[in-house]
Coordinates of C-alpha atoms and ligand atoms in Angstrom, one line a residue:
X1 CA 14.2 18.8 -5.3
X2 CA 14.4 15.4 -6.9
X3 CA 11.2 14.0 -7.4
X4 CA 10.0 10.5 -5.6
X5 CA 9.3 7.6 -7.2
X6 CA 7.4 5.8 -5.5
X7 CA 6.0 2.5 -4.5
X8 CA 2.7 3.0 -2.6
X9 CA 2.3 -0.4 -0.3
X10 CA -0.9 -0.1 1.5
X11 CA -4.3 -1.7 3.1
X12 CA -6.6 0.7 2.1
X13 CA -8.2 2.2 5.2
X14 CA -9.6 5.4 4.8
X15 CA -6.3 7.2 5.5
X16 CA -4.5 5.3 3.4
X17 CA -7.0 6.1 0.8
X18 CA -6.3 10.0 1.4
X19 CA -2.3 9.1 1.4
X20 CA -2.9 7.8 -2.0
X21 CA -5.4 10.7 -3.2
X22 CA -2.5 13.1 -1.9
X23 CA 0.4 11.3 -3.9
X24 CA -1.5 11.4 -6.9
X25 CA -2.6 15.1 -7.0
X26 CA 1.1 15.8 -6.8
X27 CA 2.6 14.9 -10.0
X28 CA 5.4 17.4 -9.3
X29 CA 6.9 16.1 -6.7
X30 CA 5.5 12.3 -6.3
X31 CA 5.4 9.9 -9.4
X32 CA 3.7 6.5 -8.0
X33 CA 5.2 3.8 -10.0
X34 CA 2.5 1.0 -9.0
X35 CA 0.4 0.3 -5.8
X36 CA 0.9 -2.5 -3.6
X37 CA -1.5 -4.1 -1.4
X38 CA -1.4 -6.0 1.7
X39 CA -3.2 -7.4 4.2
X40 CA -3.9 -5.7 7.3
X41 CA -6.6 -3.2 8.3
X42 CA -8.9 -5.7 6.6
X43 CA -8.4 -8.7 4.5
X44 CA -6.2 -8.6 1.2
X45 CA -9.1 -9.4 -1.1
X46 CA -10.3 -5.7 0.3
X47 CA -7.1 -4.2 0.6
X48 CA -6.7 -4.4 -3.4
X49 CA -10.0 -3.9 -4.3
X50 CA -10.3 -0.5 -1.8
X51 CA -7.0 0.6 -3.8
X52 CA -8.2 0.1 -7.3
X53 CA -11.4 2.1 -5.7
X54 CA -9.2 4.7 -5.0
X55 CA -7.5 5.2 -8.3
X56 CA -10.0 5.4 -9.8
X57 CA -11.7 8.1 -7.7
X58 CA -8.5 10.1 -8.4
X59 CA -9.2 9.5 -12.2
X60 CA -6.3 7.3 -12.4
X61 CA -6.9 4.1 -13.9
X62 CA -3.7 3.5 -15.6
X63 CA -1.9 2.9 -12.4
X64 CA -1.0 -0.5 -11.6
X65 CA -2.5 -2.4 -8.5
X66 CA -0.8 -5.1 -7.2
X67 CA -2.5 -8.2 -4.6
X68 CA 0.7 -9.0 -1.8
X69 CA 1.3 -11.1 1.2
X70 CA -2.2 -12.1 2.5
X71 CA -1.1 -12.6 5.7
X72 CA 1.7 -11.7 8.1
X73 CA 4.8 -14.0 8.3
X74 CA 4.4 -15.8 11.2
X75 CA 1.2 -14.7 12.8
X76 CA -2.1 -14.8 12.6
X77 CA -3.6 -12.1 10.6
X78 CA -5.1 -9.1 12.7
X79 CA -7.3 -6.7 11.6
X80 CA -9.2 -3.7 12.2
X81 CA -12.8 -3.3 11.0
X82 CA -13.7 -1.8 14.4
X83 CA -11.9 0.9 12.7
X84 CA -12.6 1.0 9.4
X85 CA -16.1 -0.2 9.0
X86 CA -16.7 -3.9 7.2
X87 CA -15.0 -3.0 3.9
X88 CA -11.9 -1.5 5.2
X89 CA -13.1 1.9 3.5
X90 CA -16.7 2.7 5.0
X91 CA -18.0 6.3 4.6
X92 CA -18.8 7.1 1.2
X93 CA -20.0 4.5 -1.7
X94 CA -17.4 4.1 -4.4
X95 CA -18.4 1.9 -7.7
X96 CA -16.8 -1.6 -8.0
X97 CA -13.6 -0.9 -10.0
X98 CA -13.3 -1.2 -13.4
X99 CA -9.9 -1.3 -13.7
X100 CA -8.2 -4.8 -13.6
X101 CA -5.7 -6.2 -10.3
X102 CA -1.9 -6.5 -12.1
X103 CA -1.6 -10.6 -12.6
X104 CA 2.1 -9.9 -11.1
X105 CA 2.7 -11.0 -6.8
X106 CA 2.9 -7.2 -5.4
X107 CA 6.3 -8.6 -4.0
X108 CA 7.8 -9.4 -7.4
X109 CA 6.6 -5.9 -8.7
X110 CA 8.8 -4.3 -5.9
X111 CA 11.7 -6.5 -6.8
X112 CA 11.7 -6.0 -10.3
X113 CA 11.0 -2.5 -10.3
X114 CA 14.0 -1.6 -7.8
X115 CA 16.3 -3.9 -9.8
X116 CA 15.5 -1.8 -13.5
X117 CA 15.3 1.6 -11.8
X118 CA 18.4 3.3 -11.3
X119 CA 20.0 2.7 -7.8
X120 CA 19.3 5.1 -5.7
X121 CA 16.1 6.4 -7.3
X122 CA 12.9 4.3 -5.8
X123 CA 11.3 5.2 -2.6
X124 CA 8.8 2.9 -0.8
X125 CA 6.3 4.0 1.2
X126 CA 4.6 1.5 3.5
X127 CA 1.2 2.4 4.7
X128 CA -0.1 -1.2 6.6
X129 CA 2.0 -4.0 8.1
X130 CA 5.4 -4.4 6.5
X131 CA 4.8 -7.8 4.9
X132 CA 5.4 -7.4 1.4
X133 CA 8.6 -5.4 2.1
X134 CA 10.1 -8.1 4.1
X135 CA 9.4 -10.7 2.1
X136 CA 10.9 -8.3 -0.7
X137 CA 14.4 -8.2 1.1
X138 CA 14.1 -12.0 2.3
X139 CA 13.5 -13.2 -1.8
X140 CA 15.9 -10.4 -3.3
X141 CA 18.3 -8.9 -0.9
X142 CA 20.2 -7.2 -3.4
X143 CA 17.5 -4.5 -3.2
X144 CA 17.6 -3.3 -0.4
X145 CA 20.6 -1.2 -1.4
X146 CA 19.3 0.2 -4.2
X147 CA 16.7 2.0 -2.8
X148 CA 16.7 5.7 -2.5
X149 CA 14.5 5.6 1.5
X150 CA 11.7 3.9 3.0
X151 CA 9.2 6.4 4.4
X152 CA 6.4 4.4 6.8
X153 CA 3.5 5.4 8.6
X154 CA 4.3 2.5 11.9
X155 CA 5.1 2.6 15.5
X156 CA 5.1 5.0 18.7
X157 CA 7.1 6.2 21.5
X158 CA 5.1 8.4 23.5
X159 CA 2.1 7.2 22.3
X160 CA 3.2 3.7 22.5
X161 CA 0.4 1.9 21.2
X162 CA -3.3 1.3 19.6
X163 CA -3.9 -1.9 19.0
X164 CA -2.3 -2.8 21.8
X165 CA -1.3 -0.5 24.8
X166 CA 2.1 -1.3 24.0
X167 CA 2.2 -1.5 20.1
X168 CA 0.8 0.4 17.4
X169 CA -1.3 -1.6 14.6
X170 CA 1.2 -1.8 11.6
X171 CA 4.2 -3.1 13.6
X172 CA 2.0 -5.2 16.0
X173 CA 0.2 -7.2 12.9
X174 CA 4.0 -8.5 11.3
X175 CA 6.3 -7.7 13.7
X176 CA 8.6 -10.0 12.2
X177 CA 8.5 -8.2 9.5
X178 CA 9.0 -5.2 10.8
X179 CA 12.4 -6.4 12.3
X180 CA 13.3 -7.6 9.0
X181 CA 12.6 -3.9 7.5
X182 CA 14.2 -1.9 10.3
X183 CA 17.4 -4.2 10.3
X184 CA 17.8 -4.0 6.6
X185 CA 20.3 -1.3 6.6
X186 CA 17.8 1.7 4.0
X187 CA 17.2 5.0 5.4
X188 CA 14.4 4.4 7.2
X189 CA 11.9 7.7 7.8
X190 CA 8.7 6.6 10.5
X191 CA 5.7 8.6 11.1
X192 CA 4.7 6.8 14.1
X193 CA 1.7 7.6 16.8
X194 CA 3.4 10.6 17.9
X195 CA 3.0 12.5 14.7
X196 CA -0.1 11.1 13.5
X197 CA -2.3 11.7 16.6
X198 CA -1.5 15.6 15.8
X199 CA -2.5 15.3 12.3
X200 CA -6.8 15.1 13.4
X201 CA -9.2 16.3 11.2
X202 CA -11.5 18.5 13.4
X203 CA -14.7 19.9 12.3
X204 CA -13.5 22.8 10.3
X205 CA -10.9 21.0 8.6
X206 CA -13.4 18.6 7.3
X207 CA -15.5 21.0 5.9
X208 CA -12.9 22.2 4.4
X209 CA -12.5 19.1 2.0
X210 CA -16.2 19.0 1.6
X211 CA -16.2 22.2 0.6
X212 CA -14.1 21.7 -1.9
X213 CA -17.2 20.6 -3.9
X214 CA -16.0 17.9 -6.1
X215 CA -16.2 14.3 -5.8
X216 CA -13.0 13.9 -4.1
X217 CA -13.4 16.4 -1.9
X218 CA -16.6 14.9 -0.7
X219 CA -15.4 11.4 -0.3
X220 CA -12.5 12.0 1.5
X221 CA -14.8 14.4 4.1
X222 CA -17.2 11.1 4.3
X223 CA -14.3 8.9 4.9
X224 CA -13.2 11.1 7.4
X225 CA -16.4 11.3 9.7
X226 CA -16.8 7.7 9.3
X227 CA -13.6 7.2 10.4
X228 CA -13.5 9.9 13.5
X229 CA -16.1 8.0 15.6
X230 CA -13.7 5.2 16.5
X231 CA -11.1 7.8 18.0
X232 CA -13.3 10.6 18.9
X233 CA -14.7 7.2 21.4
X234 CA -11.6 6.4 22.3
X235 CA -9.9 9.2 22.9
X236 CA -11.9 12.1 23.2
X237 CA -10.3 13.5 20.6
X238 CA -11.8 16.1 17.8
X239 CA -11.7 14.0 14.6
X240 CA -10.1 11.4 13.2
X241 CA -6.3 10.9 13.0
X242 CA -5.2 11.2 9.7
X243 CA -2.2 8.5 9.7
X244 CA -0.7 7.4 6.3
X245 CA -0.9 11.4 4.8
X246 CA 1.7 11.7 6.9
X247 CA 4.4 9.8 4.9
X248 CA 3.2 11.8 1.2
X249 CA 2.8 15.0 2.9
X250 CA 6.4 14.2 4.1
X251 CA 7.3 13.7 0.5
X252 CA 6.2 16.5 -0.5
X253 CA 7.0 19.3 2.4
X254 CA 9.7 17.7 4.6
X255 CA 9.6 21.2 6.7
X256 CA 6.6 20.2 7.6
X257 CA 8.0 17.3 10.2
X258 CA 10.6 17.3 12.7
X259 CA 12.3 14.2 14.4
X260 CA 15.2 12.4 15.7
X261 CA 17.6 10.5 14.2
X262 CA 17.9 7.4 16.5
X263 CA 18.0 4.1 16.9
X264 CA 14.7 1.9 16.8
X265 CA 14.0 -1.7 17.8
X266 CA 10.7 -4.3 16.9
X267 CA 9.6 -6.4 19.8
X268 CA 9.0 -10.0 18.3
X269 CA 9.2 -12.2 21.9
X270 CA 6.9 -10.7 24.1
X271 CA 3.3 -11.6 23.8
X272 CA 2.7 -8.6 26.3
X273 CA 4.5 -6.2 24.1
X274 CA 4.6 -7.8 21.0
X275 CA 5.4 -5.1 18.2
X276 CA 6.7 -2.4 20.2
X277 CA 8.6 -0.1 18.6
X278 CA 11.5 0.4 20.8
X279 CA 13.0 3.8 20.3
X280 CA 15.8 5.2 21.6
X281 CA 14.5 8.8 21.6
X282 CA 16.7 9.8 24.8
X283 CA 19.6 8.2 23.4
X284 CA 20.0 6.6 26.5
X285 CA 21.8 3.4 24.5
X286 CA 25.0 3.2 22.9
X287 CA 22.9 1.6 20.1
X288 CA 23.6 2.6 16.2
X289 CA 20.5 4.9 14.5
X290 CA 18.1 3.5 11.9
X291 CA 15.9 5.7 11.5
X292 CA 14.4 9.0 11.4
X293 CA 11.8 8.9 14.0
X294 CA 9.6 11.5 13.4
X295 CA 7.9 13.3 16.7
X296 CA 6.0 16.6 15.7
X297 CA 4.4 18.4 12.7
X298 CA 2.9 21.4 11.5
X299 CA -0.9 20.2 11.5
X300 CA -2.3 23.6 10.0
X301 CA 0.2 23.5 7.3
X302 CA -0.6 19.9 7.1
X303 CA -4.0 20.7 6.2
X304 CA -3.5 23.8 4.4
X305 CA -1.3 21.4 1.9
X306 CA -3.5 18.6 1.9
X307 CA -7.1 20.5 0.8
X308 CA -5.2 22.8 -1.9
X309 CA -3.4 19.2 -3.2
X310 CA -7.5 17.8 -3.1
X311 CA -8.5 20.4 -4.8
X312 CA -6.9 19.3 -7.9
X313 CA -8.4 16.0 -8.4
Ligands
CA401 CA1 -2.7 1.8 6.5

């Protein structure tokens, strides 16, 4: 397999912290070229400061953090600390960072790294709203065909929503953006709702990590319980969704997923529904795919991947 090269672009989140974790103990297969942050979950001055957190919990202070789009492009910024606790990244207490924030607009890192990478070569991997991807295509459209994929955690069909009962929180926060990315023309791969509601860390899965005994191990297993009361609420369900893993688990053991090649549409009109991923998972229009719409995984092997990758860092 060719390894990915990868832009991680992200509003650390505890799952997004655990996307990240996972990408970087899996140097065989992933090689994160820099880390972009956005808006979203909470405020950007978090997201970039939760993702320089996270690096360097992974003992990787040599990657490069990059500050985005602070807020969405023509909305209002929504966010989600009823989720995610105050600092986006409640649970366990990471230091203050010591590593510094790139000087360089996360959007101009994207652009310039796609244009001097080969074509064909650079994946990105959006884990919050699709912002800084948008304005990416809007500023240097040239890009957008040099890009290997685009694998996203984002959307629902049979799920259909979470921040909204008709949208889920990613799309819903810049669904102009969104539009922009799904109508750009890349291979598109989505982990939406439908996938990441199977992917729940129960009790025994979350001892697993803590069991691990290291200091990853026990901060992702913190982040994880802090992170399970909202849904556990909510849904009844027996831990915490583990969302953004989905797209570097993806990366990593594509066997893993299974989905639909179909077409998908963003709601930008309708208040009611604004952000609504629109899938045609029935095929019931005549319109062209854009995606590969992922509906079901392998959660055990999920997990089973997920602590052995931990267990490295
Ligand atoms: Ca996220």
């Amino acid at each position: 397999m060719q390894k990915h090269r990868i832009i991680i672009d992200t509003d650390p989140g505890q799952d997004d912290a655990v996307a990240i974790l996972l990408a970087l103990a899996s140097p065989e297969e992933i090689e994160v070229l820099g880390i972009t942050a956005v808006a979203g979950n909470v405020p950007l001055a978090l997201t970039q400061l939760n993702a320089r957190k996270v690096c360097e919990l992974a003992g990787r202070p040599d990657i490069k953090v990059f500050a985005g789009c602070d807020r969405p492009l023509g909305r209002p910024l929504v966010t989600a600390e009823h989720v995610h606790g105050k600092t986006g990244l409640d649970g366990p207490v990471l230091p203050d960072p010591r590593m510094p924030l790139q000087d360089q607009h996360a959007v101009d890192f994207i652009i310039d790294t796609v244009r001097a990478e080969p074509a064909g070569s650079v994946t990105l991997c959006p884990l919050g709203p699709l912002t800084n991807i948008a304005v990416a295509f809007e500023k240097a459209p040239d890009i957008a065909t040099r890009l290997r994929e685009i694998v996203l955690m984002g959307g629902a069909y049979f799920e259909v929503g979470n921040i909204t009962p008709a949208a889920e929180f990613n799309i819903h926060v810049d669904p102009q953006a969104a539009k922009i990315v799904f109508g750009s023309g890349v291979q598109i791969t989505v982990m939406p709702l439908d996938v990441t509601h199977k992917a729940l860390v129960t009790q025994r899965r979350n001892e697993a990590f803590r069991a691990l005994g290291t200091r990853v191990g026990e901060a992702v297993a913190q982040m994880t319980e802090f992170f399970e009361r909202y849904d556990k609420e909510k849904y009844g369900s027996p831990g915490a969704p583990l969302h953004d893993p989905c797209v570097t688990a993806y990366l990593i053991r594509p066997d893993l997923f299974t989905g639909r090649h179909i077409n998908v549409e963003i709601e930008t009109q309708s208040e009611l529904t604004m952000g609504m991923t629109v899938a045609d998972w029935w095929r019931v229009t005549g319109r062209q795919p854009n995606a590969l719409f992922m509906g079901d995984l392998d959660a055990d092997g999920f997990f089973a991947l997920l602590t052995e990758r931990l267990a490295r860092l």
